[in-house]
Amino acid sequence: MTVRLVLTHGILLGYNERHAEALPLLRTANEGLARIYGEDSLWMTQSDGVLVSALLGVGRAEEALPRIERQLARKLRIYGPEHRQALLERRGRARANFLLGHTEAALAEQQELLASWLKKGDAMRPVDLSPLMTHLVDTLVQLNRLAEAQTVISQALARIEPQQKPTGYETLRLREQLARVSELLKDDASAERLLRQNLAEGRAAMTHGEWLLGWDEFLLGQFLLARGNRDEAVALVKSGHAGLLAALGPDDRRTRQAEALLKQDGRTGSGIATAPVTGF
């Protein structure tokens, strides 16, 4: 397999958030591309970017940060501070700082980036803003600034949702974050409404075999199970697990999470793996 094909395979795994599987492929591709094309080549820029995403995805921020700083310096020199490429590198740096425990530094940079993205108006891409908002919400939740997290994610959703008809990945993930914050704020009615909306729109847009649909089924099932709605919850968790297993395999963290819930009801201690599910 050529170095470029190895890179492509790693990128596809990363797109499905299978970062642990992608990482060894991306390391191999990165080393090969550096040897063939040199450290300053465009191939290395792309390779470093996806390798950094995988490293952050598995929590290896200390290894990711020097690569981010190197690429950021290069892109600032070539494009300037307000160019999309420079902003994306800064987004990665803020995430790395968050994972390293530098929460206030991460928050300051994320807030600056949000202001820069929003100034772009119609030129702002949902694919760029959505990960930043997810990271910003993580930071605000860590700091227990829940009301602020709810406000910023609602504002981002209001910007992105009208641009994505039918519902796109970024809208679904932002809505998932808003549901998460609503639950932390003890607003269970809003959290359930958002999770149900995600699942309904996801089912309209995707087939059962796509992992995102399985994940949305699992999230709603987990939420309902914790609130005693056992019959619907079991059906959703079983269906979600089946979808995740088929799409991602048994070793993916999301598959394992759904499997664990099937075996153990965290609230009551009773297993649900053998509970009857009508029509499944």
Short mmCIF file of C-alpha atoms in Angstrom, two decimals:
data_model
loop_
_atom_site.label_atom_id
_atom_site.label_comp_id
_atom_site.label_asym_id
_atom_site.label_seq_id
_atom_site.Cartn_x
_atom_site.Cartn_y
_atom_site.Cartn_z
CA MET A 1 0.00 0.00 0.00
CA THR A 2 1.43 3.40 -0.97
CA VAL A 3 1.95 6.14 1.58
CA ARG A 4 -0.90 8.19 0.10
CA LEU A 5 -3.30 5.25 0.35
CA VAL A 6 -2.27 4.70 3.97
CA LEU A 7 -3.00 8.38 4.61
CA THR A 8 -6.41 8.11 2.92
CA HIS A 9 -7.32 5.05 4.98
CA GLY A 10 -6.34 6.87 8.16
CA ILE A 11 -8.38 9.92 7.15
CA LEU A 12 -11.48 7.78 6.59
CA LEU A 13 -11.10 6.17 10.00
CA GLY A 14 -10.65 9.61 11.57
CA TYR A 15 -13.77 10.89 9.81
CA ASN A 16 -15.72 8.19 11.66
CA GLU A 17 -13.95 9.21 14.89
CA ARG A 18 -12.09 5.89 15.04
CA HIS A 19 -8.98 7.71 16.20
CA ALA A 20 -7.22 4.83 17.95
CA GLU A 21 -7.36 2.76 14.76
CA ALA A 22 -6.37 5.71 12.59
CA LEU A 23 -3.36 6.72 14.66
CA PRO A 24 -0.81 4.04 13.63
CA LEU A 25 -1.74 4.48 9.95
CA LEU A 26 -1.39 8.24 10.18
CA ARG A 27 1.97 7.97 11.93
CA THR A 28 3.24 5.69 9.16
CA ALA A 29 1.92 8.03 6.46
CA ASN A 30 3.38 11.08 8.19
CA GLU A 31 6.85 9.56 8.39
CA GLY A 32 6.70 8.41 4.76
CA LEU A 33 5.50 11.74 3.43
CA ALA A 34 8.19 13.64 5.35
CA ARG A 35 10.82 11.36 3.86
CA ILE A 36 9.49 11.66 0.30
CA TYR A 37 8.29 15.26 0.08
CA GLY A 38 9.98 17.07 2.97
CA GLU A 39 8.70 18.65 6.20
CA ASP A 40 7.43 21.84 4.50
CA SER A 41 5.42 20.17 1.73
CA LEU A 42 1.66 20.53 1.28
CA TRP A 43 1.37 16.78 1.81
CA MET A 44 2.90 17.22 5.26
CA THR A 45 0.49 20.03 6.05
CA GLN A 46 -2.44 17.72 5.37
CA SER A 47 -0.82 14.77 7.10
CA ASP A 48 0.05 16.77 10.22
CA GLY A 49 -3.52 18.06 10.39
CA VAL A 50 -5.18 14.65 10.43
CA LEU A 51 -2.49 13.22 12.71
CA VAL A 52 -3.12 16.02 15.20
CA SER A 53 -6.88 15.28 15.11
CA ALA A 54 -6.20 11.63 15.91
CA LEU A 55 -3.77 12.50 18.70
CA LEU A 56 -6.31 14.87 20.28
CA GLY A 57 -9.02 12.24 19.78
CA VAL A 58 -7.10 9.77 21.95
CA GLY A 59 -6.01 12.41 24.47
CA ARG A 60 -2.35 12.70 23.39
CA ALA A 61 -2.32 16.48 23.61
CA GLU A 62 1.31 16.69 24.72
CA GLU A 63 2.38 15.10 21.44
CA ALA A 64 -0.09 17.07 19.34
CA LEU A 65 0.82 20.53 20.63
CA PRO A 66 4.30 20.88 19.05
CA ARG A 67 2.89 19.84 15.67
CA ILE A 68 0.10 22.40 16.04
CA GLU A 69 2.55 25.18 16.92
CA ARG A 70 4.75 24.30 13.93
CA GLN A 71 1.85 24.35 11.48
CA LEU A 72 0.36 27.50 13.05
CA ALA A 73 3.64 29.40 12.61
CA ARG A 74 3.79 28.29 8.97
CA LYS A 75 0.19 29.26 8.24
CA LEU A 76 0.45 32.62 9.98
CA ARG A 77 3.46 33.37 7.83
CA ILE A 78 1.73 32.33 4.60
CA TYR A 79 -1.91 33.31 5.15
CA GLY A 80 -2.11 35.78 8.05
CA PRO A 81 -3.98 35.56 11.39
CA GLU A 82 -7.60 35.74 10.12
CA HIS A 83 -7.32 33.09 7.42
CA ARG A 84 -9.32 29.89 7.89
CA GLN A 85 -6.19 27.73 7.96
CA ALA A 86 -4.66 29.74 10.82
CA LEU A 87 -7.93 29.72 12.77
CA LEU A 88 -8.19 25.94 12.46
CA GLU A 89 -4.72 25.51 13.92
CA ARG A 90 -5.61 27.79 16.80
CA ARG A 91 -8.73 25.72 17.39
CA GLY A 92 -6.50 22.67 17.75
CA ARG A 93 -4.15 24.51 20.10
CA ALA A 94 -7.04 25.54 22.34
CA ARG A 95 -8.28 21.95 22.46
CA ALA A 96 -4.81 20.68 23.31
CA ASN A 97 -4.54 23.21 26.14
CA PHE A 98 -7.92 22.09 27.49
CA LEU A 99 -6.83 18.44 27.47
CA LEU A 100 -3.59 19.43 29.23
CA GLY A 101 -5.59 21.12 32.00
CA HIS A 102 -4.89 24.71 30.90
CA THR A 103 -8.58 25.50 31.01
CA GLU A 104 -8.49 29.29 31.25
CA ALA A 105 -5.99 29.56 28.37
CA ALA A 106 -8.18 27.28 26.28
CA LEU A 107 -11.28 29.35 27.05
CA ALA A 108 -9.62 32.66 26.15
CA GLU A 109 -8.49 31.34 22.78
CA GLN A 110 -11.83 29.67 22.05
CA GLN A 111 -13.71 32.89 22.75
CA GLU A 112 -11.37 34.83 20.45
CA LEU A 113 -11.85 32.22 17.74
CA LEU A 114 -15.63 32.33 18.08
CA ALA A 115 -15.59 36.09 17.55
CA SER A 116 -13.37 35.65 14.46
CA TRP A 117 -15.59 32.94 12.95
CA LEU A 118 -18.80 34.89 13.55
CA LYS A 119 -17.32 37.96 11.83
CA LYS A 120 -17.13 35.91 8.65
CA GLY A 121 -20.93 35.95 8.34
CA ASP A 122 -22.14 33.89 5.40
CA ALA A 123 -18.56 32.78 4.68
CA MET A 124 -18.52 30.89 7.99
CA ARG A 125 -18.58 27.14 7.42
CA PRO A 126 -20.64 24.93 9.75
CA VAL A 127 -17.92 22.29 9.53
CA ASP A 128 -15.50 24.80 11.11
CA LEU A 129 -17.78 26.30 13.76
CA SER A 130 -19.35 23.08 15.08
CA PRO A 131 -16.16 21.50 16.50
CA LEU A 132 -15.14 24.81 18.05
CA MET A 133 -18.52 25.07 19.79
CA THR A 134 -18.29 21.50 21.06
CA HIS A 135 -14.84 22.27 22.48
CA LEU A 136 -16.02 25.56 23.97
CA VAL A 137 -18.94 23.84 25.68
CA ASP A 138 -16.56 21.24 27.15
CA THR A 139 -14.45 24.06 28.57
CA LEU A 140 -17.40 25.98 30.02
CA VAL A 141 -18.85 22.80 31.55
CA GLN A 142 -15.48 22.06 33.13
CA LEU A 143 -15.59 25.55 34.67
CA ASN A 144 -19.23 25.01 35.75
CA ARG A 145 -20.40 27.96 33.61
CA LEU A 146 -23.46 26.07 32.42
CA ALA A 147 -25.78 28.98 31.62
CA GLU A 148 -23.07 30.53 29.45
CA ALA A 149 -22.55 27.19 27.71
CA GLN A 150 -26.27 26.96 26.98
CA THR A 151 -26.28 30.48 25.50
CA VAL A 152 -23.30 30.03 23.18
CA ILE A 153 -24.42 26.65 21.88
CA SER A 154 -27.95 27.97 21.25
CA GLN A 155 -26.52 30.91 19.30
CA ALA A 156 -24.31 28.64 17.21
CA LEU A 157 -27.21 26.29 16.49
CA ALA A 158 -29.32 29.23 15.36
CA ARG A 159 -26.58 30.15 12.87
CA ILE A 160 -25.89 26.65 11.53
CA GLU A 161 -29.27 24.90 11.50
CA PRO A 162 -30.83 27.08 8.74
CA GLN A 163 -27.83 26.34 6.49
CA GLN A 164 -28.30 22.57 6.69
CA LYS A 165 -31.45 21.28 5.02
CA PRO A 166 -31.85 18.34 5.36
CA THR A 167 -30.31 18.22 8.80
CA GLY A 168 -26.52 17.87 8.67
CA TYR A 169 -23.92 16.31 10.91
CA GLU A 170 -22.95 19.63 12.49
CA THR A 171 -26.53 20.47 13.45
CA LEU A 172 -27.01 17.03 15.03
CA ARG A 173 -23.83 17.29 17.07
CA LEU A 174 -24.58 20.83 18.28
CA ARG A 175 -28.06 19.77 19.30
CA GLU A 176 -26.51 16.85 21.18
CA GLN A 177 -24.32 19.32 23.07
CA LEU A 178 -27.32 21.51 23.89
CA ALA A 179 -29.16 18.47 25.23
CA ARG A 180 -26.15 17.62 27.37
CA VAL A 181 -26.05 21.12 28.89
CA SER A 182 -29.83 21.15 29.39
CA GLU A 183 -29.57 17.91 31.33
CA LEU A 184 -26.81 19.35 33.52
CA LEU A 185 -29.08 22.34 34.18
CA LYS A 186 -31.81 19.90 35.30
CA ASP A 187 -33.98 20.84 32.33
CA ASP A 188 -34.88 17.26 31.44
CA ALA A 189 -37.83 18.24 29.27
CA SER A 190 -35.62 20.28 26.94
CA ALA A 191 -32.92 17.61 26.90
CA GLU A 192 -35.41 14.90 25.93
CA ARG A 193 -37.01 17.08 23.25
CA LEU A 194 -33.62 17.76 21.66
CA LEU A 195 -32.55 14.11 21.74
CA ARG A 196 -35.85 13.02 20.20
CA GLN A 197 -35.54 15.66 17.50
CA ASN A 198 -32.03 14.48 16.70
CA LEU A 199 -33.14 10.88 16.39
CA ALA A 200 -36.18 11.69 14.25
CA GLU A 201 -34.19 13.84 11.84
CA GLY A 202 -31.30 11.38 11.85
CA ARG A 203 -33.62 8.52 10.91
CA ALA A 204 -34.98 10.59 8.04
CA ALA A 205 -31.48 11.30 6.74
CA MET A 206 -29.57 8.07 7.42
CA THR A 207 -29.83 4.32 7.14
CA HIS A 208 -29.67 2.03 10.17
CA GLY A 209 -26.10 1.02 9.34
CA GLU A 210 -24.63 4.47 9.91
CA TRP A 211 -22.94 4.86 13.25
CA LEU A 212 -24.41 8.31 13.91
CA LEU A 213 -27.91 6.90 13.93
CA GLY A 214 -26.86 4.15 16.32
CA TRP A 215 -25.23 6.74 18.55
CA ASP A 216 -28.34 8.94 18.64
CA GLU A 217 -30.46 5.90 19.51
CA PHE A 218 -28.07 5.04 22.30
CA LEU A 219 -28.03 8.60 23.71
CA LEU A 220 -31.81 8.81 23.90
CA GLY A 221 -32.06 5.30 25.31
CA GLN A 222 -29.48 6.06 27.99
CA PHE A 223 -31.32 9.26 28.93
CA LEU A 224 -34.70 7.51 29.17
CA LEU A 225 -33.32 4.55 31.11
CA ALA A 226 -31.97 6.86 33.80
CA ARG A 227 -35.50 8.29 34.15
CA GLY A 228 -37.34 4.99 34.41
CA ASN A 229 -38.78 4.80 30.88
CA ARG A 230 -37.49 1.26 30.64
CA ASP A 231 -39.42 -0.28 27.74
CA GLU A 232 -38.57 2.42 25.20
CA ALA A 233 -35.04 2.78 26.59
CA VAL A 234 -34.18 -0.90 26.19
CA ALA A 235 -35.39 -0.94 22.60
CA LEU A 236 -33.33 2.13 21.74
CA VAL A 237 -30.16 0.93 23.47
CA LYS A 238 -30.38 -2.47 21.77
CA SER A 239 -30.97 -0.92 18.37
CA GLY A 240 -28.22 1.63 18.93
CA HIS A 241 -25.76 -1.06 19.99
CA ALA A 242 -26.57 -3.14 16.91
CA GLY A 243 -25.98 -0.14 14.65
CA LEU A 244 -22.72 0.81 16.35
CA LEU A 245 -21.50 -2.77 16.28
CA ALA A 246 -22.21 -3.14 12.58
CA ALA A 247 -20.70 0.23 11.62
CA LEU A 248 -17.75 0.54 14.01
CA GLY A 249 -17.02 -2.96 15.29
CA PRO A 250 -16.85 -4.36 18.84
CA ASP A 251 -13.75 -2.47 20.00
CA ASP A 252 -14.91 1.09 19.35
CA ARG A 253 -15.50 3.11 22.53
CA ARG A 254 -19.10 3.91 21.55
CA THR A 255 -19.93 0.26 20.89
CA ARG A 256 -18.40 -0.70 24.23
CA GLN A 257 -20.34 2.05 25.98
CA ALA A 258 -23.64 0.79 24.57
CA GLU A 259 -22.71 -2.81 25.38
CA ALA A 260 -21.91 -1.88 28.98
CA LEU A 261 -25.32 -0.25 29.37
CA LEU A 262 -26.99 -3.32 27.96
CA LYS A 263 -25.36 -5.39 30.70
CA GLN A 264 -25.89 -3.04 33.57
CA ASP A 265 -28.56 -0.51 34.41
CA GLY A 266 -26.53 2.12 36.25
CA ARG A 267 -29.50 3.33 38.30
CA THR A 268 -31.05 0.13 39.52
CA GLY A 269 -28.23 -2.37 39.09
CA SER A 270 -30.46 -4.66 37.05
CA GLY A 271 -29.30 -6.08 33.74
CA ILE A 272 -31.26 -5.16 30.61
CA ALA A 273 -29.46 -7.35 28.08
CA THR A 274 -32.17 -10.01 28.14
CA ALA A 275 -35.17 -7.70 28.44
CA PRO A 276 -37.76 -8.42 25.70
CA VAL A 277 -37.91 -5.87 22.92
CA THR A 278 -40.96 -5.98 20.69
CA GLY A 279 -40.15 -5.95 17.00
CA PHE A 280 -36.38 -6.10 17.37
#
